[in-house]
Amino acid sequence: MDHTTFRYELAQQLRVDSIRASDAGGSGHPTSSMSAADLLAALLDGHLRMDFQHPENPGNDHLIFSKGHASPLLYACFKAVGAIDDAELLSFRKFGSRLEGHPTPLLPWVDVATGSLGQGLPVGVGLALAARRLDRLPYRVWVLCGDSEMAEGSVWEALEHAGHEGLDNLVALIDVNRLGQTGETMHGWDLESYAARAQAAGWRTLQIDGHDQEQIESALKEATNSDGRPVAIIARTKKGKGVAEVEDLPGKHGKPLKDPAEGIRELGGERDLRVTPPTPEAGAVPHTFPSRGSEPPAYDIGAEVATRKAYGEALRALGDRRGDVVALDGEVSNSTFSELFREAHPDRYFEMYIAEQQMIAAAVGMQVRGWKPFASTFAAFLTRAYDFIRMAAVSRANIHLMGSHAGVAIGEDGPSQMGLEDLAALRAVHGSTVLYPSDANQTVQLVEQLADRDGICYLRTSRGAVPTLYGPDERFPIGGSKVLREGSDVTLVGAGITLHEALRAADLLADEGLRARVIDLYSIKPIDVDTLRRAAVETGALVTAEDHWPEGGLGEAVLAALAHAGVQAPVRLLGVREMPGSGKPAELLRQAGIDAESIAEAARRALAD
Amino acid sequence: MDHTTFRYELAQQLRVDSIRASDAGGSGHPTSSMSAADLLAALLDGHLRMDFQHPENPGNDHLIFSKGHASPLLYACFKAVGAIDDAELLSFRKFGSRLEGHPTPLLPWVDVATGSLGQGLPVGVGLALAARRLDRLPYRVWVLCGDSEMAEGSVWEALEHAGHEGLDNLVALIDVNRLGQTGETMHGWDLESYAARAQAAGWRTLQIDGHDQEQIESALKEATNSDGRPVAIIARTKKGKGVAEVEDLPGKHGKPLKDPAEGIRELGGERDLRVTPPTPEAGAVPHTFPSRGSEPPAYDIGAEVATRKAYGEALRALGDRRGDVVALDGEVSNSTFSELFREAHPDRYFEMYIAEQQMIAAAVGMQVRGWKPFASTFAAFLTRAYDFIRMAAVSRANIHLMGSHAGVAIGEDGPSQMGLEDLAALRAVHGSTVLYPSDANQTVQLVEQLADRDGICYLRTSRGAVPTLYGPDERFPIGGSKVLREGSDVTLVGAGITLHEALRAADLLADEGLRARVIDLYSIKPIDVDTLRRAAVETGALVTAEDHWPEGGLGEAVLAALAHAGVQAPVRLLGVREMPGSGKPAELLRQAGIDAESIAEAARRALAD
């Protein structure tokens, strides 16, 4: 069989297997798979440099199905290369199968979970950046995009960044099958509209008939002739190609064929072709960055330091010692102090401009290759990338996020800049870690621990300088807390800025003869159940204070911990209950009812009950 | 004074007042204001058709500062038109002032809050859509954009949509001052790079020197010659224009001038010019859509109906009766059943394609003009627009969101499609309403109430059909709950799918002689504190079950309600604690430990304690 014939036959097999898997699973997206089958057949047979037996080989290319619903096609490819067998293919979407409805890294050849559209290309940008600037290896990143998902702004962020960085190791295969879930896409088969946009962002574009193996081969070959620009292969295809029941018809999205046997017959029946993709060059060794001894920063007790600044200083020092730590920022590095890392380690700093979705996606891409990305912006603006953070958890990614400018304590900038929902949002991410330090030395210790912590790790920092409470040798295990004042009348729980207010509240109460215990709950998830339980039992009542909306934050975390511990005690939750405006930090803390006087007053009421 | 001279002088006044306000406030962004002062002087003097005395005039143009940090310029404009006086200008950023660090609709001439970059243009698209398709009035929407914010994907979503819809009543003024917060933007002064992108999206572009009044006038005039395309005026400007201390210099972002007196001197001193913008044509009357009598849908008890389907049917019927209800969807209208509204009311349906940020922004824009937008997509994909939802609350917007496909109960599609953090995220929005109906008739009643409810309203629906529990005449006030089984041994609290599991759990327990009370907590925020308190007191123990991560959802809402009520009782929280995969809904509910048997087992343990 010549190449063209083989690829035609292989593509037909991929279609047949997509139909079979979806039929066996009882649901799925065979038609979205069939449109891209010819592209994938050609990619596997001669272009994707991938050793499927050794997915950990650092020389491997990377293949991301940004249109994750085309999972039947991906799994059919895995069968065609011998990575899975036919029995596993037919386990598609069944309970316990690795072949989920949308791909996840439970499969060793899948780097990241997809299925929320418009994320694969930005993650591909992260991998291509890792190849170019971190690993310094010639692997290539191939991303299969749907045409519907081109409507997501995140795709345009990716186009911009890839063009700006000149990532000619990145190839987007855009499967323009014209039909979305409910009807025609915005641009239908107007390939030129996609090409114009990509060209404007600095990409090279190749427009082809996505079912013509000669045009596909020529485009794939051309795409690997690097000229400093990323490449978009814009392929005109037909959804459901090859089967009359579904080909180029609306209303055929996301469901198995009604007559799969007839569809398979039209495609020439089942086949059992095997394809061996080219292997990457042997002996690829990722670049490593030199490290050197460097002490973490240390602050004198009482020194006035903002936790965001301690973050930057800690990250810079961590970067000295560890060549695998990298930093990204959303164009606010002089506010988050990631600029200190950038100045010390410019090779490992990535300016993501004001594109938070691309920032998180890039971090996810980099951690695929084992790098330890720390991504920072204002806590409020991490909400811009919440879907990316959610999906990063599905990707089992290990990323470290820092959100600065927490709460009303930022003062004059007003509510648009105040992170007031970040604790709730980040707690509600599977397997996440949520930390909220209250002084500089604590921040340093937590940053040090984060680098080796798995999952989605979040560190919340504050804008204003606060007095350093702890000595530099104090330890703050994740999942712990600190009892800063002993007392048996009532417990005050705070973190970050509200810990300082709670300490002042304890002073106010002490003047009245009331002995308040004060807990620094720097680790909000995981949470120190034992210390909270003991406080409930020993002091009988708690007051929590947080610079955050009352929902889903520190206060409710405490309630959940006590419920989990099976202890009952009255808890008063103080949080921001009215929309703040501008003002001095002290004025806004007072107005929100989370300043020292408000905390003391809540404690008095708790004791009066 | 001729026009050009007047505008030059007015622009200098706007600069001077930006400097003065920032100096008085002790913080702010004078340099980002100064770059755009010439554009705004020209806009006010002859182009912005705005009756500042009657901001409610439906004929008024709309002006959105997408670069909200240029608030000193906006407030200087308000002073120049006589809307505020100089004393108020100097209250900038002070506690209690309407002139917050970033604009909010506390000021009657501000439609929406800005300050999270990249949101003003997508909101402007919503307003322009409202003008064209709803109000059917000739008002124009002017949006001042920064160049830094063009990096946000949401801006490209807006460019795409405006181009696709041919919104020639929308003008973007792009202030290309080259400098971002930390350094040069991605494109510097390369106006052509912005023009190429906007042109590719179907915009008309005009490149000008943003400090040349003749070029500005010619561009503004040209922009109002509608030709079916939105217009981008791409203006080369200098940050801090006119003052040597800051002009076109890095490191001068977001702070008052060091020597404001010298800066004011360089600008020719203070002025007290007044400008009267053109008034809109008198007698503008917004279009209204005819309404007709129509009964809400009603379902027989026991009928198997998915709540998402009931949503679509309820919305269609609501749309019959109310011409002010409009619907938007993120290209999943056949999944959310908003397609039923589209089919009945095509003039009031907006296809937003897979661009959730633009969808929410468009809803925010439409509600500015009094329309009642209902925007729907999968609950999981609302996370994509979380920053827009957060900012909608700062905008005091009234929008109605529906998120379908909640939780693991969707089954085979897998975790990327499962809304598992939506309750936490939406609860943590200021003033939000969070509803989660468990049957079709309840869904109908809640949709009916939502239309007149203020704030960010969220309705969570489920994919699978469930038996109808309630008759069509039953009422479900927001903030209420329903006790579906009386019992005194233990209380089971569920909503949506878990309510049905809780009812089955109560049956299992009844077989063992245990009488469980079952509460349908369809209103998660506001929450029915009284019923929960009574249950805690009367049954002594509660079990909550939710198809959601354990953090920030139904269970913690119950804990917070009990804490607020001052009642202590043991509560066991059941939620999704491990990352789900694909499978049948029943298999996944079982695995997550939120099915009937798991709820019953938790109740047994609660009773054994």
Coordinates of C-alpha atoms in Angstrom, one line a residue, chain A residues 225-493:
Chain A
N225 CA 9.9 23.9 8.1
S226 CA 10.3 26.3 11.0
D227 CA 10.5 29.9 10.1
G228 CA 10.0 31.6 13.4
R229 CA 6.2 31.6 13.3
P230 CA 3.7 29.2 14.8
V231 CA 1.7 27.4 12.1
A232 CA -2.1 26.9 11.8
I233 CA -3.3 24.3 9.4
I234 CA -6.8 25.3 8.6
A235 CA -8.6 22.3 7.2
R236 CA -12.0 22.3 5.6
T237 CA -13.7 19.2 6.7
K238 CA -17.1 17.6 6.9
K239 CA -18.5 16.5 10.2
G240 CA -19.5 12.9 10.1
K241 CA -17.4 12.5 6.9
G242 CA -18.0 9.2 5.1
V243 CA -21.4 8.2 6.4
A244 CA -24.6 9.4 4.8
E245 CA -26.6 9.2 8.0
V246 CA -24.5 12.0 9.5
E247 CA -22.2 13.6 7.0
D248 CA -22.4 17.4 7.1
L249 CA -25.8 17.3 8.6
P250 CA -27.0 19.5 11.5
G251 CA -28.4 17.8 14.6
K252 CA -25.8 15.0 14.6
H253 CA -23.6 16.4 17.3
G254 CA -22.6 14.3 20.3
K255 CA -24.5 11.1 19.8
P256 CA -23.8 7.7 18.5
L257 CA -24.9 6.7 15.0
K258 CA -28.4 5.3 14.7
D259 CA -27.2 2.6 12.4
P260 CA -23.6 2.0 13.2
A261 CA -23.4 -1.2 11.2
E262 CA -24.5 0.6 8.0
G263 CA -22.0 3.4 8.8
I264 CA -19.2 1.0 9.2
R265 CA -20.2 -0.7 6.0
E266 CA -20.1 2.6 4.1
L267 CA -16.6 3.1 5.5
G268 CA -15.4 -0.2 4.2
G269 CA -15.9 -2.3 7.4
E270 CA -13.6 -2.8 10.3
R271 CA -9.8 -2.9 9.8
D272 CA -6.9 -3.8 12.0
L273 CA -4.2 -1.6 10.7
R274 CA -1.3 -0.7 12.9
V275 CA 0.8 2.5 12.5
T276 CA 4.1 3.3 14.1
P277 CA 4.8 7.0 14.4
P278 CA 8.3 8.2 14.0
T279 CA 10.4 7.9 17.1
P280 CA 12.0 11.0 18.5
E281 CA 15.7 11.4 18.3
A282 CA 17.4 9.3 21.0
G283 CA 19.1 10.8 24.0
A284 CA 17.1 14.0 24.5
V285 CA 18.2 15.6 27.7
P286 CA 16.2 18.5 29.1
H287 CA 18.2 21.6 30.0
T288 CA 18.6 22.3 33.7
F289 CA 19.2 25.6 35.2
P290 CA 22.1 26.0 37.6
S291 CA 21.2 26.4 41.3
R292 CA 23.2 27.8 44.1
G293 CA 23.0 28.0 47.8
S294 CA 20.8 30.8 49.0
E295 CA 19.1 31.4 52.3
P296 CA 15.4 32.2 52.3
P297 CA 14.8 35.8 53.3
A298 CA 14.4 36.4 57.0
Y299 CA 12.6 39.3 58.7
D300 CA 13.0 40.7 62.2
I301 CA 10.0 40.5 64.5
G302 CA 8.2 43.7 64.3
A303 CA 9.5 44.7 60.8
E304 CA 6.7 46.1 58.7
V305 CA 6.5 44.0 55.5
A306 CA 3.7 43.2 53.1
T307 CA 3.2 39.5 52.5
R308 CA 3.1 40.1 48.8
K309 CA 6.6 41.5 49.1
A310 CA 7.8 38.5 51.1
Y311 CA 6.4 36.3 48.4
G312 CA 8.6 37.9 45.8
E313 CA 11.6 37.7 48.0
A314 CA 10.9 34.1 48.9
L315 CA 10.4 33.1 45.3
R316 CA 13.6 34.7 44.2
A317 CA 15.5 32.8 46.9
L318 CA 13.7 29.6 46.1
G319 CA 14.7 30.1 42.4
D320 CA 18.3 30.5 43.5
R321 CA 18.3 27.0 45.0
R322 CA 16.0 25.3 42.6
G323 CA 16.4 25.4 38.9
D324 CA 13.0 23.8 38.3
V325 CA 11.1 26.8 39.8
V326 CA 9.7 29.2 37.1
A327 CA 7.5 32.2 37.5
L328 CA 4.7 33.7 35.4
D329 CA 2.8 37.0 35.9
G330 CA -0.1 38.8 34.4
E331 CA 1.6 42.1 33.8
V332 CA 1.5 43.1 37.5
S333 CA 4.9 41.9 38.6
N334 CA 5.7 45.1 40.4
S335 CA 2.5 44.6 42.4
T336 CA 2.9 40.9 43.1
F337 CA 6.7 41.3 43.5
S338 CA 7.3 38.5 41.1
E339 CA 9.5 41.1 39.5
L340 CA 12.2 40.1 42.1
F341 CA 12.2 36.6 40.5
R342 CA 12.3 38.1 37.0
E343 CA 15.3 40.2 37.8
A344 CA 17.2 37.3 39.4
H345 CA 16.1 34.6 36.9
P346 CA 15.1 36.3 33.7
D347 CA 15.4 33.0 31.8
R348 CA 12.7 31.4 33.9
Y349 CA 10.3 34.3 34.1
F350 CA 7.4 34.5 31.7
E351 CA 5.5 37.7 31.0
M352 CA 2.0 36.7 30.2
Y353 CA 0.6 40.3 29.8
I354 CA -3.0 40.8 30.9
A355 CA -4.2 37.4 29.9
E356 CA -4.9 35.4 33.0
Q357 CA -6.4 32.5 31.2
Q358 CA -3.2 32.1 29.1
M359 CA -1.1 32.5 32.2
I360 CA -2.8 29.6 34.0
A361 CA -2.8 27.5 30.8
A362 CA 0.9 28.1 30.3
A363 CA 1.6 27.1 33.9
V364 CA -0.3 23.9 33.3
G365 CA 1.7 23.2 30.1
M366 CA 5.0 23.8 31.8
Q367 CA 4.2 21.4 34.7
V368 CA 3.5 18.7 32.2
R369 CA 7.3 18.7 31.7
G370 CA 8.0 18.7 35.4
W371 CA 8.7 22.4 35.9
K372 CA 7.3 24.1 39.0
P373 CA 5.3 27.1 37.9
F374 CA 4.4 29.9 40.2
A375 CA 1.8 32.2 38.6
S376 CA 0.8 35.5 40.2
T377 CA -1.7 38.3 39.8
F378 CA -4.2 40.1 41.9
A379 CA -6.5 37.6 43.7
A380 CA -9.5 39.3 42.1
F381 CA -8.1 38.6 38.6
L382 CA -7.5 34.9 39.2
T383 CA -11.3 34.7 38.9
R384 CA -10.7 35.4 35.2
A385 CA -9.1 32.0 34.9
Y386 CA -11.4 30.0 37.1
D387 CA -12.3 27.5 34.4
F388 CA -8.7 27.0 33.7
I389 CA -8.0 26.3 37.4
R390 CA -10.9 24.0 37.6
M391 CA -9.7 22.1 34.6
A392 CA -6.1 22.1 35.9
A393 CA -7.4 20.0 38.8
V394 CA -9.0 17.5 36.3
S395 CA -5.6 17.5 34.6
R396 CA -4.0 16.5 37.9
A397 CA -1.7 19.4 37.4
N398 CA 0.7 20.7 40.0
I399 CA 0.6 24.5 39.9
H400 CA 1.2 27.3 42.4
L401 CA -0.9 30.4 42.3
M402 CA -0.4 33.6 44.2
G403 CA -3.2 36.1 44.5
S404 CA -2.3 39.5 45.9
H405 CA -4.4 42.4 47.0
A406 CA -6.8 40.4 49.1
G407 CA -9.9 42.0 50.3
V408 CA -11.1 45.5 51.4
A409 CA -7.7 46.1 53.0
I410 CA -6.4 47.2 49.7
G411 CA -8.2 50.5 50.3
E412 CA -8.6 53.2 47.6
D413 CA -8.6 51.1 44.5
G414 CA -12.2 49.9 45.2
P415 CA -14.1 46.7 44.8
S416 CA -13.0 45.8 41.2
Q417 CA -9.5 45.2 42.5
M418 CA -10.4 43.4 45.8
G419 CA -10.1 39.7 46.0
L420 CA -13.3 38.8 48.0
E421 CA -14.3 35.5 46.5
D422 CA -10.9 33.8 46.0
L423 CA -11.0 31.7 49.1
A424 CA -14.4 30.2 48.2
A425 CA -13.4 29.7 44.6
L426 CA -10.1 28.1 45.3
R427 CA -11.3 25.9 48.2
A428 CA -13.9 24.5 45.8
V429 CA -11.2 23.0 43.5
H430 CA -10.6 19.4 44.0
G431 CA -7.5 18.6 46.0
S432 CA -6.5 22.2 46.3
T433 CA -4.3 23.8 49.0
V434 CA -5.4 27.3 50.2
L435 CA -2.9 29.3 52.3
Y436 CA -3.3 32.8 53.7
P437 CA -0.2 34.0 55.6
S438 CA -0.3 36.8 58.0
D439 CA 3.4 37.8 58.1
A440 CA 6.5 37.8 56.1
N441 CA 8.4 34.9 57.7
Q442 CA 5.3 32.8 57.5
T443 CA 5.0 33.6 53.8
V444 CA 8.5 32.5 53.2
Q445 CA 8.0 29.2 54.9
L446 CA 4.8 28.5 53.0
V447 CA 6.4 29.4 49.6
E448 CA 9.2 27.0 50.5
Q449 CA 6.8 24.2 51.1
L450 CA 4.7 24.8 48.1
A451 CA 7.3 23.9 45.5
D452 CA 6.9 20.2 46.3
R453 CA 3.3 20.2 47.0
D454 CA 1.0 18.5 44.5
G455 CA -2.2 19.8 43.1
I456 CA -3.6 23.3 42.8
C457 CA -1.9 25.4 45.5
Y458 CA -3.0 28.9 46.3
L459 CA -1.3 31.5 48.4
R460 CA -3.3 34.6 49.2
T461 CA -1.3 37.7 50.1
S462 CA -2.1 41.2 51.2
R463 CA -1.2 44.6 49.8
G464 CA -0.3 46.6 52.9
A465 CA 2.7 46.2 55.2
V466 CA 2.0 44.5 58.5
P467 CA 4.3 43.9 61.5
T468 CA 6.2 40.6 61.4
L469 CA 4.8 38.4 64.1
Y470 CA 7.0 35.3 63.9
G471 CA 10.7 34.7 64.0
P472 CA 12.4 33.4 60.9
D473 CA 13.0 30.0 62.5
E474 CA 9.4 29.3 63.3
R475 CA 7.8 26.5 61.2
F476 CA 4.4 26.5 59.6
P477 CA 3.4 23.1 58.3
I478 CA 0.6 23.1 55.7
G479 CA -2.5 21.9 57.5
G480 CA -1.4 23.6 60.7
S481 CA -2.2 26.7 62.6
K482 CA -0.7 28.8 65.4
V483 CA -2.2 29.7 68.7
L484 CA -0.8 33.2 69.2
R485 CA -2.6 34.0 72.4
E486 CA -3.8 31.5 75.0
G487 CA -7.1 32.1 76.6
S488 CA -10.2 30.2 77.7
D489 CA -13.1 32.7 77.4
V490 CA -13.5 32.8 73.7
T491 CA -11.5 32.0 70.5
L492 CA -10.8 34.5 67.8
V493 CA -9.8 33.0 64.4

